[in-house]
PDB file of C-alpha atoms in Angstrom:
ATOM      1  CA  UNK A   1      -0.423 -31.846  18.089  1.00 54.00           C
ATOM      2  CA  UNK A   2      -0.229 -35.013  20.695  1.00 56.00           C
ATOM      3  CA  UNK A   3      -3.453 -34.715  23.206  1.00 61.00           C
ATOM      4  CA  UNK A   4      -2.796 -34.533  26.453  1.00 76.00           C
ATOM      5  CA  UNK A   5      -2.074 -37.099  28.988  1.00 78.00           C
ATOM      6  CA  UNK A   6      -1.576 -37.720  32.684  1.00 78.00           C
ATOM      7  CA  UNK A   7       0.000 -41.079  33.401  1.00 82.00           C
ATOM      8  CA  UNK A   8       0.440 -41.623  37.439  1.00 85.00           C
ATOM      9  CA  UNK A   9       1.478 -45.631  37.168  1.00 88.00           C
ATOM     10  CA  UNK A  10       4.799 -45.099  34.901  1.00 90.00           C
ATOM     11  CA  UNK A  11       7.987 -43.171  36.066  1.00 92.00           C
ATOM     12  CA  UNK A  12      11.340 -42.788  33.963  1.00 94.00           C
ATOM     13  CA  UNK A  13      14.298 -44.466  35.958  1.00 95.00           C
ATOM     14  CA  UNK A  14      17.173 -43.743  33.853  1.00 97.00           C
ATOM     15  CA  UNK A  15      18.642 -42.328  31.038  1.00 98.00           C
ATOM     16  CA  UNK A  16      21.901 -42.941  29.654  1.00 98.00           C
ATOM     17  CA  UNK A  17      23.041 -40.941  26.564  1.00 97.00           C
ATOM     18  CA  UNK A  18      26.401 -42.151  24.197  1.00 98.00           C
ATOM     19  CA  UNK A  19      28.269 -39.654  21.851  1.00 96.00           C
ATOM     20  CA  UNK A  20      31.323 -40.567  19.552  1.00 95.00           C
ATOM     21  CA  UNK A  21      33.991 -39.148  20.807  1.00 93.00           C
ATOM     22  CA  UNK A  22      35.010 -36.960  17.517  1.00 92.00           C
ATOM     23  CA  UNK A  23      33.769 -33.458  17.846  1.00 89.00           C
ATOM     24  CA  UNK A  24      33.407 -30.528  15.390  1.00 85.00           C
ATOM     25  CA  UNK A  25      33.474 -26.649  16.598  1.00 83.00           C
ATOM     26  CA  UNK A  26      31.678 -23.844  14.793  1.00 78.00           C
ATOM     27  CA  UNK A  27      34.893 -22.175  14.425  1.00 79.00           C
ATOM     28  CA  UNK A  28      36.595 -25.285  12.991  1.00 79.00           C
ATOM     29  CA  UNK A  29      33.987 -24.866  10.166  1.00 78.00           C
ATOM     30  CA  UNK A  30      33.796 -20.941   9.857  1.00 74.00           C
ATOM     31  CA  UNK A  31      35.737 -21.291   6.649  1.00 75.00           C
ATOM     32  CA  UNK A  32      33.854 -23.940   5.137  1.00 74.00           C
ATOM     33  CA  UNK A  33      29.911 -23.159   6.310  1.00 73.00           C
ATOM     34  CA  UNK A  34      30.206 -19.079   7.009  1.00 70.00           C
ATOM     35  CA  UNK A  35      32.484 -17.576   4.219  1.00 75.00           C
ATOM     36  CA  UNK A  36      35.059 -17.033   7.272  1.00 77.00           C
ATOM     37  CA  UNK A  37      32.056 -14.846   8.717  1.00 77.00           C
ATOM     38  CA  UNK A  38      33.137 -15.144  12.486  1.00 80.00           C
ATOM     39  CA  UNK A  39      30.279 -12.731  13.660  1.00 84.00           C
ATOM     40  CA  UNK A  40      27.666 -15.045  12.307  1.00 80.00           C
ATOM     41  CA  UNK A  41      28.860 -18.148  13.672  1.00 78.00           C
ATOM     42  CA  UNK A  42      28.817 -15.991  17.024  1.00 82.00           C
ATOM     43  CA  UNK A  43      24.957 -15.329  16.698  1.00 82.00           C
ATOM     44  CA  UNK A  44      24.704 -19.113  15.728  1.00 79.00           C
ATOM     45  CA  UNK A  45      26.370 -20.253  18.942  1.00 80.00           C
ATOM     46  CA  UNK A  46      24.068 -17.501  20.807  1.00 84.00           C
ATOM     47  CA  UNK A  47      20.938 -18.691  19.153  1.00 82.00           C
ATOM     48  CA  UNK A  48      21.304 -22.623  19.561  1.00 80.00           C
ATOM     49  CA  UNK A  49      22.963 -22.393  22.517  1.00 81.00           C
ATOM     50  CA  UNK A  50      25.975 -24.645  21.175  1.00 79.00           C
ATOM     51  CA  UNK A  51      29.047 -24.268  19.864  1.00 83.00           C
ATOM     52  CA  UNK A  52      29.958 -28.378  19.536  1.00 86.00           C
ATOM     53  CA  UNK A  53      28.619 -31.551  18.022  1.00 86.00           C
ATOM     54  CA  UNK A  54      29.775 -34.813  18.343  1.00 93.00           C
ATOM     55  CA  UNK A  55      29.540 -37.056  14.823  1.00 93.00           C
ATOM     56  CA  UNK A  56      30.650 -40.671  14.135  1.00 95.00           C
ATOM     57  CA  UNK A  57      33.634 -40.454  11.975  1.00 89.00           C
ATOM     58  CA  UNK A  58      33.588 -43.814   9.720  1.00 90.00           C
ATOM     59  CA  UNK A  59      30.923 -45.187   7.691  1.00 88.00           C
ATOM     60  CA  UNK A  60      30.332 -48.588  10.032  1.00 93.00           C
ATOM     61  CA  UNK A  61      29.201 -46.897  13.201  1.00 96.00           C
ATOM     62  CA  UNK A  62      25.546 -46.167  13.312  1.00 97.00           C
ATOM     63  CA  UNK A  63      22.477 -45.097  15.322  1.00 97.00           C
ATOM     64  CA  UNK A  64      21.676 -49.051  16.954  1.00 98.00           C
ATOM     65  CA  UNK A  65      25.531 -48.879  17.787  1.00 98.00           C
ATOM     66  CA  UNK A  66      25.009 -45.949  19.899  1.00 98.00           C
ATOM     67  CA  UNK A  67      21.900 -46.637  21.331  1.00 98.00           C
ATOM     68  CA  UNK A  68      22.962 -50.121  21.941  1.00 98.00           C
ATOM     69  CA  UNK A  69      26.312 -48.586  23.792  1.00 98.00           C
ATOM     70  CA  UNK A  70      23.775 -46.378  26.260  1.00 98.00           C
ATOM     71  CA  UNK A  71      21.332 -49.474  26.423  1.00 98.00           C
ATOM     72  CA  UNK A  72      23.808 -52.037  27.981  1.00 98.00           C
ATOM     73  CA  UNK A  73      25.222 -48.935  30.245  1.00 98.00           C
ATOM     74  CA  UNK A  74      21.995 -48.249  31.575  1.00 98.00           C
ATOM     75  CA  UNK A  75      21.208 -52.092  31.849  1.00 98.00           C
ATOM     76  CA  UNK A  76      24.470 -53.025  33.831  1.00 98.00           C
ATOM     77  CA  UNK A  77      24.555 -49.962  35.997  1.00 97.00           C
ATOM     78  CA  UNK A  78      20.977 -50.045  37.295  1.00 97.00           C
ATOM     79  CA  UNK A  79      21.272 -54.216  37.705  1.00 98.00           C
ATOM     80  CA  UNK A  80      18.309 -54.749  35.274  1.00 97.00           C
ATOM     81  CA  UNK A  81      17.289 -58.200  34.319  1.00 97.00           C
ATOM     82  CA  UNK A  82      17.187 -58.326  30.844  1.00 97.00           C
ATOM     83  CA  UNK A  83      14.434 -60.618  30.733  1.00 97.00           C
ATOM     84  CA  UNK A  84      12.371 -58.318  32.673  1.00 97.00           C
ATOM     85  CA  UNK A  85      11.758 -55.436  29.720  1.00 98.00           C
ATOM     86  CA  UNK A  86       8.645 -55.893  28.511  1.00 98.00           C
ATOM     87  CA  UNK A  87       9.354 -53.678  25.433  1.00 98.00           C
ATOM     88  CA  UNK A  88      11.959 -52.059  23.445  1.00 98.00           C
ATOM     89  CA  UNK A  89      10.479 -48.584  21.300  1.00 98.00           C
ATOM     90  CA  UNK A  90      13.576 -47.458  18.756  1.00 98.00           C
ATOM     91  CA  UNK A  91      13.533 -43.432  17.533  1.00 98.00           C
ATOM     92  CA  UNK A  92      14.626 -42.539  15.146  1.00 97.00           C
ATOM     93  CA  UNK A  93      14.931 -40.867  11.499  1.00 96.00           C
ATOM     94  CA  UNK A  94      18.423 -42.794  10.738  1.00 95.00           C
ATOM     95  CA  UNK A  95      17.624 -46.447  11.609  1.00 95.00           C
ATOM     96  CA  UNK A  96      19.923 -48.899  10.524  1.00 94.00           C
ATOM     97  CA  UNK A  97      16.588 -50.973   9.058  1.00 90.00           C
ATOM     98  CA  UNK A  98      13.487 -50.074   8.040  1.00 86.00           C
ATOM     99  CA  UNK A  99      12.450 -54.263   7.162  1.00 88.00           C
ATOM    100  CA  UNK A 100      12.710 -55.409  10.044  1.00 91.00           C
ATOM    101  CA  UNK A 101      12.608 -52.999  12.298  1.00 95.00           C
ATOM    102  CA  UNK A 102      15.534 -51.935  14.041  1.00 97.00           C
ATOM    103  CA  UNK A 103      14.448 -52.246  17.334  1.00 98.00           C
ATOM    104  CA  UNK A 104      13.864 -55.948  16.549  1.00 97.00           C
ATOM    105  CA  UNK A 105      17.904 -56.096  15.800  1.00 97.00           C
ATOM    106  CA  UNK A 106      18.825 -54.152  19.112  1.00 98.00           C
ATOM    107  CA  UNK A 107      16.432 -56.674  20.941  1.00 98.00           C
ATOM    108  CA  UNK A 108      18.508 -59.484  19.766  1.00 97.00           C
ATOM    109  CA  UNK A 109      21.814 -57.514  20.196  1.00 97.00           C
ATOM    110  CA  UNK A 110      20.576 -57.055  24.334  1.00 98.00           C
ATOM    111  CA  UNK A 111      19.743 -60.506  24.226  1.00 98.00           C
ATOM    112  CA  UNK A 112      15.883 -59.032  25.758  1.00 98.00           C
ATOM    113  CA  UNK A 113      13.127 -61.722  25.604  1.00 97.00           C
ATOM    114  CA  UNK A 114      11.757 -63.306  22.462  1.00 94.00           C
ATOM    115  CA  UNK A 115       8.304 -61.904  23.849  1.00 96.00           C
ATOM    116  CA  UNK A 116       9.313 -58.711  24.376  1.00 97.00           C
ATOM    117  CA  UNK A 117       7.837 -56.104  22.167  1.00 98.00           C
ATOM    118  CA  UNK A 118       9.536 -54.284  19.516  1.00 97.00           C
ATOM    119  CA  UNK A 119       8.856 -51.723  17.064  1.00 97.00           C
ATOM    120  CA  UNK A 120      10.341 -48.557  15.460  1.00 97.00           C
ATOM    121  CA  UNK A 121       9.439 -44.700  15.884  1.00 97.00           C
ATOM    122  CA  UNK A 122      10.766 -42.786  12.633  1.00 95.00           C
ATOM    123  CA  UNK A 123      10.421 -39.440  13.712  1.00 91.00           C
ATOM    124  CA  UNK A 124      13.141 -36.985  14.890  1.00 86.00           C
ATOM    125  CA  UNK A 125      12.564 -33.848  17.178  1.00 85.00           C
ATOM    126  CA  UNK A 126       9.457 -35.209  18.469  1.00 90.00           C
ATOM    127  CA  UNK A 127       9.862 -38.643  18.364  1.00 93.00           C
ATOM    128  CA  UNK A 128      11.494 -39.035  21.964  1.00 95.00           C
ATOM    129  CA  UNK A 129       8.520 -37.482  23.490  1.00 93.00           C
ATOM    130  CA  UNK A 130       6.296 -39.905  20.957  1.00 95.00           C
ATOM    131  CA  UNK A 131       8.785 -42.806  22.698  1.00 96.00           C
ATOM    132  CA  UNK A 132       8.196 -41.843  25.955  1.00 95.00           C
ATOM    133  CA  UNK A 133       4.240 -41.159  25.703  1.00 94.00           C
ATOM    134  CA  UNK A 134       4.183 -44.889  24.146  1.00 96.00           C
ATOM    135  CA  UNK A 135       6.195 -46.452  26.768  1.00 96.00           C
ATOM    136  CA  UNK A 136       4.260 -44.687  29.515  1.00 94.00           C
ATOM    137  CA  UNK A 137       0.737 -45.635  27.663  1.00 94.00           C
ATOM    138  CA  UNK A 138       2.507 -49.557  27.381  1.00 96.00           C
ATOM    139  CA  UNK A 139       2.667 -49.181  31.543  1.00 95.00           C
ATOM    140  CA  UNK A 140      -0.175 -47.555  32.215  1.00 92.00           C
ATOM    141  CA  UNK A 141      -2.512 -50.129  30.638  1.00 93.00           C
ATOM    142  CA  UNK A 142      -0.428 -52.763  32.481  1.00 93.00           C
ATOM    143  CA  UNK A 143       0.842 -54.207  28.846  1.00 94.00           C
ATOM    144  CA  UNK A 144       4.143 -53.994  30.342  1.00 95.00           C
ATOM    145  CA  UNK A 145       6.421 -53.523  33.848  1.00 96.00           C
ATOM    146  CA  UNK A 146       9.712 -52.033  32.318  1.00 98.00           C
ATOM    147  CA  UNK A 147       9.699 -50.145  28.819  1.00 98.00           C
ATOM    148  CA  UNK A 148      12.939 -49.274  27.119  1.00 98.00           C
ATOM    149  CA  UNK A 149      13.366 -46.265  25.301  1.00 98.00           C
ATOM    150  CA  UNK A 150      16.076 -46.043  22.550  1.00 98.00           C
ATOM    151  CA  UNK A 151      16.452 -42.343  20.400  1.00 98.00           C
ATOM    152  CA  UNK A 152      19.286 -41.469  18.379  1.00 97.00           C
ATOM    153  CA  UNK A 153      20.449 -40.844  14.939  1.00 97.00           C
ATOM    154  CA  UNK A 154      23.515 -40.331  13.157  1.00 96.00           C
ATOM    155  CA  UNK A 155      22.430 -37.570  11.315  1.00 93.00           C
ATOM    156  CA  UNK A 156      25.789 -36.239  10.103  1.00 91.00           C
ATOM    157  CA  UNK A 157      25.833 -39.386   7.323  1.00 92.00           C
ATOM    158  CA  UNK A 158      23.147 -37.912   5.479  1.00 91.00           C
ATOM    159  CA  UNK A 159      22.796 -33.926   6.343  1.00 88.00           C
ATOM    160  CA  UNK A 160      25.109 -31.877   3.343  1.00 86.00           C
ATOM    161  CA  UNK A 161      28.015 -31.071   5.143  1.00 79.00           C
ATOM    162  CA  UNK A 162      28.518 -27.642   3.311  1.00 79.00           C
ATOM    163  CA  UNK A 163      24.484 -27.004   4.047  1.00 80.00           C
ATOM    164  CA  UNK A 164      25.453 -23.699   6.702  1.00 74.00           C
ATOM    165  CA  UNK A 165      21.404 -23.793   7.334  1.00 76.00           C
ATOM    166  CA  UNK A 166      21.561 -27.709   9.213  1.00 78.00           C
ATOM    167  CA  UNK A 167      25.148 -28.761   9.135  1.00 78.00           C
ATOM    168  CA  UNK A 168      25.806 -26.903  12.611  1.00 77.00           C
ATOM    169  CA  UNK A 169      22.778 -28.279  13.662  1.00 79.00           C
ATOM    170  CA  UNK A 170      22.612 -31.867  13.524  1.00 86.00           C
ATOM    171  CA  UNK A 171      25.162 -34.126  15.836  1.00 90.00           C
ATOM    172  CA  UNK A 172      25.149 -37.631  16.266  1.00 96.00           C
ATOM    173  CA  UNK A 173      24.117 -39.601  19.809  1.00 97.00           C
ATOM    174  CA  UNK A 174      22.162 -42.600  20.927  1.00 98.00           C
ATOM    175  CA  UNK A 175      20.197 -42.458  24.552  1.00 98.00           C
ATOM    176  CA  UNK A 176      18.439 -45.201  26.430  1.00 98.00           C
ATOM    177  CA  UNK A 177      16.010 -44.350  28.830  1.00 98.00           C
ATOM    178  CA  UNK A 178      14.035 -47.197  30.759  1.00 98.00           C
ATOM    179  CA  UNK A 179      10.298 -46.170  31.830  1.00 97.00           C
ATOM    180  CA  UNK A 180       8.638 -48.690  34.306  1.00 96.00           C
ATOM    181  CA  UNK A 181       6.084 -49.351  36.811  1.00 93.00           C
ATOM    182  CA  UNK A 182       5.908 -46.905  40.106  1.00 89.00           C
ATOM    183  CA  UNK A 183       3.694 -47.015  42.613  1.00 82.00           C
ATOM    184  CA  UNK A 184       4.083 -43.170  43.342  1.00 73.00           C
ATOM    185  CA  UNK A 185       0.610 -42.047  41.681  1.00 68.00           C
ATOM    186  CA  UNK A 186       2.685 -39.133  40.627  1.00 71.00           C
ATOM    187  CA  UNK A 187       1.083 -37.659  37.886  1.00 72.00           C
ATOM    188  CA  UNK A 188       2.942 -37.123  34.424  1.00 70.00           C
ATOM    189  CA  UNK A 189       1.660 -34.785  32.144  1.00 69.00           C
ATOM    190  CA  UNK A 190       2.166 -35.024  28.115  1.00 67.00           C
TER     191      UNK A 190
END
């Protein structure tokens, strides 16, 4: 359990997500995960709330690609300085590196600042929220103006395929959010 915060100098300004563009269907894998059992991958689909998952197909592309893909997106589209981010956080449970860190490699990849801060998050469903909490808590003690925020894995490389319990779960996707100074004094709760 994460206490609870309030945070009323940081505000998130954008958030780009990146998928691969090869998709699987439940249906496509009835066969494979379900015994052919079309009723249960219904009550899947109801219970998730999807019925598609997007996956890298080759062994190359992996979780930095993506989130490096949403990173320079984000960067270009909102006219960000590169220079200006103060700090890169990586989530993660499938980094490329664990020594260094990965986020170290992406901040050389975005060509960020040598003195911009950089450091991993291996966690998965929690770990954006862990990202975000950080980057707000790197802004709110005025360590930092502009915070990005890169979460993704490529799960699909190391769930078991034929595993009907996570397979249908577990997609592949890299985001980039960038959290930075506002002078709102909106509060943020986490």
């Amino acid at each position: 359990i994460m206490a609870q915060s309030v945070f009323t100098k940081a505000k998130v300004s954008g958030i780009v997500t990146c998928v691969p563009e090869n998709h699987r269907l439940l249906e496509d894998e009835v066969d494979i995960l379900y015994n052919g059992d079309i009723k249960q991958v219904n009550r899947i689909k109801k219970s998730i709330g999807l019925n598609k998952r997007h996956i890298v197909e080759d062994e190359n592309t992996t979780t930095a690609d993506l989130c490096e893909i949403a990173a320079n997106k984000l960067l270009n589209e909102m006219k960000i300085d590169k220079l200006s981010i103060g700090a890169i956080i990586f989530v993660s449970q499938t980094p490329d590196y664990f020594q260094p860190a990965t986020a170290t490699y992406l901040q050389g990849k975005l060509e960020l600042s040598q003195n911009c801060a950089a450091f991993d998050v291996n966690q998965g469903c929690t770990g954006y929220v862990y990202g975000l909490w950080l980057a707000h808590m790197m802004i709110e003690t005025n360590s930092c103006e502009k915070v990005l925020v890169l979460a993704g894995d490529t799960l699909s490389k190391v769930v078991n395929p034929l595993d009907s319990n996570v397979a249908a779960l577990f997609g592949d996707a890299g985001t980039a959010t960038l959290v930075e100074q506002s002078n709102n004094e909106k509060k943020t709760y986490f």
